[in-house]
Structures are given as structure tokens and as C-alpha cells.
Coordinates of C-alpha atoms in Angstrom, one line a residue:
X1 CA 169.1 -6.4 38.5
X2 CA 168.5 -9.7 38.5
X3 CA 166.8 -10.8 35.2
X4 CA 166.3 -8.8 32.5
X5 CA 164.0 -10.4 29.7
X6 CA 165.0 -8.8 26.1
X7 CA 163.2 -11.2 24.0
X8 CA 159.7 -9.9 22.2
X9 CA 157.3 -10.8 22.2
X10 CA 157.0 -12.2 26.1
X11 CA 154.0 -13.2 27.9
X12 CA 151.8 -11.4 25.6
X13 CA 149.9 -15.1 24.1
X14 CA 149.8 -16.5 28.2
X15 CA 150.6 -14.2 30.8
X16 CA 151.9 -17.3 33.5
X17 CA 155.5 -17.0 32.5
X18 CA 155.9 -13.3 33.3
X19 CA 153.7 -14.0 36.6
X20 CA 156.2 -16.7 37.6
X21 CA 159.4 -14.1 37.5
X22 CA 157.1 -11.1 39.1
X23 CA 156.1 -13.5 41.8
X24 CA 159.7 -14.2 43.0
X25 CA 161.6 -12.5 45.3
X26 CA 163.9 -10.8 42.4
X27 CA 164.0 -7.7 40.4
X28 CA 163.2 -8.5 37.0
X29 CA 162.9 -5.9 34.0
X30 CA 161.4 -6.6 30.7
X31 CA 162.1 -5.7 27.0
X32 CA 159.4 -2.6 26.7
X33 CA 159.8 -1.7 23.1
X34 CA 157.6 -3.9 21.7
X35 CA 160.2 -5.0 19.2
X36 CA 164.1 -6.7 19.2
X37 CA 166.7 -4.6 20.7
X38 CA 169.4 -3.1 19.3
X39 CA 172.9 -3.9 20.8
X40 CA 173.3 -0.6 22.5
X41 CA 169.8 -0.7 24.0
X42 CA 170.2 -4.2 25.2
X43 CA 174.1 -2.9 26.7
X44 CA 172.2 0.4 28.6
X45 CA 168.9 -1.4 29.7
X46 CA 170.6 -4.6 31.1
X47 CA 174.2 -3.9 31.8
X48 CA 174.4 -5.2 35.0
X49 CA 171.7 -7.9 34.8
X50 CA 172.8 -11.3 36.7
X51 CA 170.0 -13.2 34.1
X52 CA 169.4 -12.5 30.8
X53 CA 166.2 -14.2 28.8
X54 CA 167.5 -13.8 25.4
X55 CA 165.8 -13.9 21.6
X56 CA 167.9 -13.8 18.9
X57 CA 170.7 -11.0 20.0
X58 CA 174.0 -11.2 18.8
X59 CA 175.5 -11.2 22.2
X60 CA 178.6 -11.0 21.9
X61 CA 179.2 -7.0 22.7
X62 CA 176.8 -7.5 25.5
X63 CA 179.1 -9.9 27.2
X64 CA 182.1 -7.7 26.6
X65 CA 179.8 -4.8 28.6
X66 CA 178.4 -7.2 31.5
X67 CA 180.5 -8.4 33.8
X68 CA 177.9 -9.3 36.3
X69 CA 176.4 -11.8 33.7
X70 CA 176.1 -15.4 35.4
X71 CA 173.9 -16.9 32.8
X72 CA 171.5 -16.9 29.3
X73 CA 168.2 -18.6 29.1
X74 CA 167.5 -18.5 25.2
X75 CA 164.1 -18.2 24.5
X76 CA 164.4 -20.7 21.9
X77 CA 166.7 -23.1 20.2
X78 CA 169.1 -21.3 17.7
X79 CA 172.3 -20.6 19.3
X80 CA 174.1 -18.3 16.5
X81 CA 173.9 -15.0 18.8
X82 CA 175.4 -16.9 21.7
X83 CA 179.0 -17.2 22.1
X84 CA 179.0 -20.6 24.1
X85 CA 182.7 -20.8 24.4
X86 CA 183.2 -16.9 25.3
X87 CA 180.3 -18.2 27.7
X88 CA 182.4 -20.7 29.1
X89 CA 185.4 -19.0 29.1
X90 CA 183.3 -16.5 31.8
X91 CA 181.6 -19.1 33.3
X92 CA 178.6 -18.2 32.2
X93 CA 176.0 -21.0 32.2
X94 CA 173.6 -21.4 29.0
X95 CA 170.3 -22.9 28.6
X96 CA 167.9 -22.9 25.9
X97 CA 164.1 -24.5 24.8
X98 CA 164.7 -26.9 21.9
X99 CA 162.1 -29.1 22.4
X100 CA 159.2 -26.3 23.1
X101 CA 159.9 -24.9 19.4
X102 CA 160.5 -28.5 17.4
X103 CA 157.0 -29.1 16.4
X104 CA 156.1 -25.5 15.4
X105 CA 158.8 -25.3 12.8
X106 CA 158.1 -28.7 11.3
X107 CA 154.3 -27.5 10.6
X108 CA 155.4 -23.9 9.2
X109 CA 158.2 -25.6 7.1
X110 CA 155.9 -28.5 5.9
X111 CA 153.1 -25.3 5.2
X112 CA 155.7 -23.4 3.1
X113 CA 156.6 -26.7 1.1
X114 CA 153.3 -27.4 0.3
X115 CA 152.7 -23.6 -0.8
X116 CA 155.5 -23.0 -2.6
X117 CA 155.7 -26.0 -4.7
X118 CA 151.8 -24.8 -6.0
X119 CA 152.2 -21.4 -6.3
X120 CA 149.8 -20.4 -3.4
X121 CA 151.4 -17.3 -2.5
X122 CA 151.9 -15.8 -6.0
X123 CA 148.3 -16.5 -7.1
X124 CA 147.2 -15.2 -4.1
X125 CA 148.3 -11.8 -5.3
X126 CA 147.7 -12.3 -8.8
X127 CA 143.9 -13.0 -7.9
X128 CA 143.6 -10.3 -5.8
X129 CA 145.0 -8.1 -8.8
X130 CA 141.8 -9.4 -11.1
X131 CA 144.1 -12.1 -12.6
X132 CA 142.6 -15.6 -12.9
X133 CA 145.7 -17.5 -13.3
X134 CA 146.0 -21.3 -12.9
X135 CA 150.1 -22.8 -13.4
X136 CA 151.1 -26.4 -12.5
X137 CA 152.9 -27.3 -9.2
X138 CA 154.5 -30.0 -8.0
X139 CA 153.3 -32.5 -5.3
X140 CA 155.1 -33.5 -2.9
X141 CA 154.4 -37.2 -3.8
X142 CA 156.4 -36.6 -7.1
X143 CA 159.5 -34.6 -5.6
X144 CA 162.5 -35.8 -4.6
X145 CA 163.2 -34.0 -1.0
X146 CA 166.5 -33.0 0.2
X147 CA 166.8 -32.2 3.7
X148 CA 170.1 -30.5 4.4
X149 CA 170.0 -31.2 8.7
X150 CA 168.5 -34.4 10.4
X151 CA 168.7 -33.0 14.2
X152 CA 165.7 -32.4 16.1
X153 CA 163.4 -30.8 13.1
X154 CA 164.4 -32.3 10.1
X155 CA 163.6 -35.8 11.2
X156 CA 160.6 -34.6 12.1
X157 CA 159.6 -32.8 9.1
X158 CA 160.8 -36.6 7.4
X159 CA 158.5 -38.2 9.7
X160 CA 155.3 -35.9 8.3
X161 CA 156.2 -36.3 5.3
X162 CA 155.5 -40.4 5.3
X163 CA 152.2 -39.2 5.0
X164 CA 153.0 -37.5 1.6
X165 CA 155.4 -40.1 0.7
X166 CA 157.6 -38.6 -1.7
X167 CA 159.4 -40.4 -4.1
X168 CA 162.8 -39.9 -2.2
X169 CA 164.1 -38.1 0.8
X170 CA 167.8 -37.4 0.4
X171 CA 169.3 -36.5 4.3
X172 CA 172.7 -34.9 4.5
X173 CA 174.1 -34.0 8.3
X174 CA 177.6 -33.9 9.6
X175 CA 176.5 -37.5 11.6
X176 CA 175.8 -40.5 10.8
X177 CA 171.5 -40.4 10.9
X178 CA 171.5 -44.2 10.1
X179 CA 169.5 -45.3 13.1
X180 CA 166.6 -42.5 12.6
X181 CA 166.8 -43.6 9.1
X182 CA 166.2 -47.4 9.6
X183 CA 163.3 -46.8 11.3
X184 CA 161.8 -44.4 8.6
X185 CA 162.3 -46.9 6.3
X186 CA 160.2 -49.2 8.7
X187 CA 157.5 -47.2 8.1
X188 CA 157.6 -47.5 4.2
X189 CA 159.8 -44.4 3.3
X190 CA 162.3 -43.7 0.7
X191 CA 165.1 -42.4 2.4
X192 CA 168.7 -42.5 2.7
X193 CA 171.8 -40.0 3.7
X194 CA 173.6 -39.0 1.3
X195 CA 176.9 -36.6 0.4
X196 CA 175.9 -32.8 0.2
X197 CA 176.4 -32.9 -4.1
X198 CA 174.2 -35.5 -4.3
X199 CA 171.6 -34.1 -2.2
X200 CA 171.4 -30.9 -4.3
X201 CA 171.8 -32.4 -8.1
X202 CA 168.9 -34.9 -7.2
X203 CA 166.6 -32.9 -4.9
X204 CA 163.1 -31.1 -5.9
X205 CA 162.4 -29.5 -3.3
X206 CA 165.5 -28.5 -0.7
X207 CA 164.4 -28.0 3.1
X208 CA 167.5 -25.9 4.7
X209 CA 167.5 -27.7 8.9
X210 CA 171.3 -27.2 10.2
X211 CA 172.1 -24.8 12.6
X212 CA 174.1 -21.2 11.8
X213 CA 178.0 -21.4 12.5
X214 CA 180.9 -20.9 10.8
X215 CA 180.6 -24.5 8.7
X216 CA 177.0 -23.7 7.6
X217 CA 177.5 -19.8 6.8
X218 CA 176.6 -19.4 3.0
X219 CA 176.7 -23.0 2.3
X220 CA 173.9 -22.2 0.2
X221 CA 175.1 -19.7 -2.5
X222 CA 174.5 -19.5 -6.2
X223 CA 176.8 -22.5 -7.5
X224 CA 174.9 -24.8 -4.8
X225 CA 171.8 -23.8 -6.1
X226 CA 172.7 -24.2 -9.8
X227 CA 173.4 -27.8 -9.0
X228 CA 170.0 -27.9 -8.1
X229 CA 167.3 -30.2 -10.8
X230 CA 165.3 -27.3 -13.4
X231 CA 161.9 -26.3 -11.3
X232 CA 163.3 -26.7 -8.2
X233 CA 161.9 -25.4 -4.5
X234 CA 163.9 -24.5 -1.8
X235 CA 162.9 -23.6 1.7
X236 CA 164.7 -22.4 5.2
X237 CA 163.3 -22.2 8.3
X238 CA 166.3 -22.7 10.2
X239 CA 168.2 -19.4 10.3
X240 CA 169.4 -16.3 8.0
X241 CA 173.1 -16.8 6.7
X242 CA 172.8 -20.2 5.9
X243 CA 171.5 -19.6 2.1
X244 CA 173.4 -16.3 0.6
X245 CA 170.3 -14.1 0.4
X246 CA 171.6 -12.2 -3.0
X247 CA 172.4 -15.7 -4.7
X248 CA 168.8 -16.1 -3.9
X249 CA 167.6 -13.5 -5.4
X250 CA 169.2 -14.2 -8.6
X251 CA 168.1 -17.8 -9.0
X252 CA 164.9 -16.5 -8.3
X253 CA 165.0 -13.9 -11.4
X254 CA 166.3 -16.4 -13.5
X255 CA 164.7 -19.3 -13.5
X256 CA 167.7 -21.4 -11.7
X257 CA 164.9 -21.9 -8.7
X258 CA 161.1 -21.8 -10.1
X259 CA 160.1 -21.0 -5.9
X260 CA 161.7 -20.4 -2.5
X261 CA 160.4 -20.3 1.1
X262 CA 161.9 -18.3 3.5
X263 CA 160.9 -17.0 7.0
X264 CA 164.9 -16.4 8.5
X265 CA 167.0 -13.7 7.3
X266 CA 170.4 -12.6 7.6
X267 CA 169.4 -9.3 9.5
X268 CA 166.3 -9.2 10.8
X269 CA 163.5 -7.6 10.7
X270 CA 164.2 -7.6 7.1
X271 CA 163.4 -4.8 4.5
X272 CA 165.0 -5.9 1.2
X273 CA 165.3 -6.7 -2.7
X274 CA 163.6 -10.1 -1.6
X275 CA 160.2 -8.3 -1.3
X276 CA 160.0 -7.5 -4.7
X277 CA 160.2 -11.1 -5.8
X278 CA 156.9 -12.7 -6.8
X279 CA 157.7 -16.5 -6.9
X280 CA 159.4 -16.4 -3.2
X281 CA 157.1 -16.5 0.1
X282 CA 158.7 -14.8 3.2
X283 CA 157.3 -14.8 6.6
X284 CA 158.8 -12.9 9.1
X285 CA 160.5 -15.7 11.3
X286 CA 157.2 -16.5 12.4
X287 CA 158.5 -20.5 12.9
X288 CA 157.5 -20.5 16.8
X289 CA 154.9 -18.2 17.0
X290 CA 152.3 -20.8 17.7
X291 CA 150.2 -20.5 21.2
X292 CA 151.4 -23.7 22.6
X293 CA 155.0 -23.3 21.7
X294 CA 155.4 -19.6 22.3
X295 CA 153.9 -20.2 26.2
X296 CA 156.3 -23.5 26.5
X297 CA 159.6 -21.5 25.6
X298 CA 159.0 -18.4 27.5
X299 CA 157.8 -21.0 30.6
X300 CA 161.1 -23.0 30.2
X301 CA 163.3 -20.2 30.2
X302 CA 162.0 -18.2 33.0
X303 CA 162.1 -21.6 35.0
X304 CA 165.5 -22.3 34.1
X305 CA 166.1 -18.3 35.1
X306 CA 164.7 -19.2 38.5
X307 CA 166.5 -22.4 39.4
X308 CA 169.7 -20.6 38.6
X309 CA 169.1 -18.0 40.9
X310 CA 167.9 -20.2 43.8
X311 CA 171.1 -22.5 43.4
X312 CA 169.0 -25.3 41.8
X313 CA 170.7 -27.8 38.6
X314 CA 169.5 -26.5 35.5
X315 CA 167.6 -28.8 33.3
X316 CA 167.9 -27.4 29.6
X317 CA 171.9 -26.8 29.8
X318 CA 173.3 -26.7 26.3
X319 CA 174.8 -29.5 25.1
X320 CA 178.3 -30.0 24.5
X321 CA 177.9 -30.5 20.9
X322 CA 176.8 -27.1 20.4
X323 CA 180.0 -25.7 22.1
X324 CA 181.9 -27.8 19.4
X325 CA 180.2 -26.4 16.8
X326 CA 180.8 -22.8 17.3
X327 CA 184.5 -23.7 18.0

């Protein structure tokens, strides 16, 4: 086999990107379950596969099973199923879509601020249960905003919200963001990079934009989240495993957090305690299932699949930066 494409959903939105890999000259199998696959089904139905088009798969046992694997062509942008330096260890070439899925995310998590910071969720249900129920929220205008990640998303979801113009945007990431900052600033926003603490003790509303490696793995748990200010939001977009799921839950309950966002989970698809909790909105990682984006990752990735099989340089290789973090 030549490709095998796990990821669901996969030319279901736009059927081009499937036509492109039926119309070459090589044998390509798809993901027919209609749902993600387990790591033994992924092992048995594409063992032997030169090309895999992956989702979110922890991959790991699939390399250990597959030693005809040449190369992964992530349908996407997170990384935390791939083992880039087992990868390159094999010589095992990586690609992935991060600039196909940038704009999606920053719309969802700008959505999920906006919602849970007034309630919409919550009285959604409650009106629907014949209650007529009207609390305060918070605007964003009034909120402090911390955004924990300034890569590729967060400064965009900064760049939105000039619109809203918050009273303070408080960026913390591993590099120094001062350029991207300046020129926020140019535009009339309040914002600066500051040290993880101070990002929590000050912040509103907390939007979770790093990627999942060791480093970032329950950085969020419950002390984090008791620094936070009284009535405070937080939202993640970025990936499950980041914010500790059960020191969620219990901020939640008792009032350490009046709302949360979520649409990543640590195991996914999710069935959990978090359902049961009426001031928290999840999604089920929905954050690049738009049209547009959905057709440009799946496009991407089956082009990169293509050029690597005709001998041709990739042009969405992984960065180096991203085999650093996983190290």
C-alpha cells in the first residue's frame, strides 16, 4: 500500500482531495469507520503503508509495527501523537497544515470567549427548561486576557481582539514575542509578555494556545487555576492534557472558575464527569471543522503525500523547533 488515510472525517465537506490521491497511479486506502481509529485498527489496516495521512493518533505503537513507513502527512497542526524524533531516528519525513487550520481556531476560540464570559451556553439550557434567567457577564472590553501561547493562533486571536479592546492582554510563551507585540501596540492595544504567575494572578479570562509536550502537560492544574482573579474564564482550544481535566472540574464546582471553554480533551471522543457541569461549554474538538479549512488541510496533506512519492521536495516539512520541543 501506498497511502493509507486514517484521519475522519476526509473528503466528506469537498471531494477534490480524495479525487487527487484516486487519480494517481498509487494504491491508496481510506479510514472507513466513519470515526478515529483505535491503535490496533490503525496497526492491522495500514501496517505496511509507505504514506500515512494522519489525524490525531498517537503513533507511536504504529511506528514500532511499520517498518515500511517513509513518511506522515498530519492532517492538521498539533504534533502530540507524532514522535518527530523517533521519526527522524527512522528517517521518516513529517509534514503537517498549520497554516490551513490557523484562522478556524482563532474564530471558535474568540466564539467560546465571547459565550462563556455571558453565560450563553448555560442559559441556553436553562431557557429551554422554562427558566427565564438573566445573570451578568463580563465583556471582553473589561477583562484582562491572558494568552498562555503567542505562535501562530494566539497572536491572531490578539489581533481580533483589538477590535474588542480589552483592558490588558497579558502573553506568556517560551520566546521572546516582543516584535509581534510592538506592532500590536501600534495598533492601540494593551499588551505585553509577561512571566507565567503573573499572567494567571491578573488575567480574566485565560485562553490556553501552546502546543502538548512534556513542558506543557498539566501546566494547568488546580493551584494554577487558584491563582487565577475571583469570576474568572478560562478557555483551550489547543489540545487535551494541557489543563488537568479533574482540576477543572473542581474549580468548576466551586466557584474557583465562574466558566470554562473547552473543545480538546485528554482522550477523545470524550464521555466524562465534564458533561455534567452546567457553567462549562465543550465542543467536541470541532476547532477546524470549518468548510474552507477542513478542504485546505486535507488538500495540503494529500499534496504533500504525492510529492513524496514522486521524489518531489516537500513544502510543509516540520520545523525544527517542533523536534526540539518533543526532545
Amino acid at each position: 500500500m501506498d497511502v493509507f488515510v486514517s484521519t475522519y472525517p476526509f473528503g466528506t465537506d469537498d471531494p477534490q482531495p480524495r479525487k487527487l490521491l484516486d487519480d494517481s497511479n498509487f494504491n491508496v486506502s481510506y479510514n472507513e469507520l466513519s470515526r478515529k481509529l483505535t491503535v490496533d485498527e490503525l496497526i492491522e489496516r495500514a501496517g505496511k503503508t509507505r504514506v500515512l495521512l494522519a489525524g490525531t493518533e498517537n503513533l507511536m505503537p504504529f511506528l514500532e509495527q511499520n517498518p515500511n513507513l517513509e513518511m506522515i502527512s498530519r492532517v492538521g497542526i498539533g504534533l502530540d501523537g507524532v514522535p518527530l524524533n523517533e521519526c527522524k531516528r527512522r528517517g521518516i519525513r513529517v509534514s503537517f497544515t498549520p497554516d490551513a487550520v490557523t484562522m478556524a481556531v482563532v474564530e471558535l476560540t474568540i466564539g467560546l470567549m465571547l459565550s462563556a464570559s455571558r453565560h450563553v451556553g448555560n442559559l441556553d439550557r436553562r431557557l429551554r427548561d422554562g427558566q427565564w434567567s438573566r445573570p451578568s457577564g463580563r465583556r471582553l472590553e473589561h477583562s484582562v486576557i491572558g494568552l498562555f501561547g503567542f505562535g501562530r493562533i494566539g497572536s491572531r486571536v490578539a489581533h481580533i481582539l483589538t477590535s474588542f479592546q480589552p483592558k490588558e492582554i497579558l502573553v506568556h510563551d517560551s520566546l521572546d514575542k516582543s516584535e509581534e507585540i510592538q506592532a500590536l501596540r501600534n495598533h492601540g492595544l494593551r499588551i505585553r509578555q509577561v512571566e507565567f504567575e503573573e499572567m494567571l494572578t491578573k488575567s480574566n479570562l485565560l485562553s490556553i494556545h501552546v502546543p502538548l509536550y512534556n513542558k506543557t502537560r498539566h501546566r494547568i492544574g488546580l493551584e494554577e487555576l487558584k491563582l487565577m482573579p475571583s469570576g474568572s474564564t478560562l478557555v483551550n482550544t489547543a489540545r487535551g492534557g494541557i489543563v488537568e481535566e479533574e482540576a477543572l472540574a473542581t474549580a468548576l464546582q466551586n466557584g474557583i472558575l465562574a466558566s470554562a471553554a473547552i473543545d480538546v480533551f485528554e482522550l477523545e471522543p470524550y464521555k466524562g464527569p465534564l458533561t455534567e457541569l452546567e457553567n462549562l461549554i465543550i465542543t467536541p474538538h470541532i476547532g477546524s471543522c470549518s468548510y474552507d479549512c477542513r478542504f485546505r488541510m486535507e488538500l495540503e496533506s494529500a499534496e504533500e503525500a504525492l510529492r513524496h512519492l514522486r521524489g518531489e521536495p516537500l513544502q510543509r516539512k516540520v520545523s525544527d523547533r517542533e523536534y526540539e520541543y518533543q526532545l
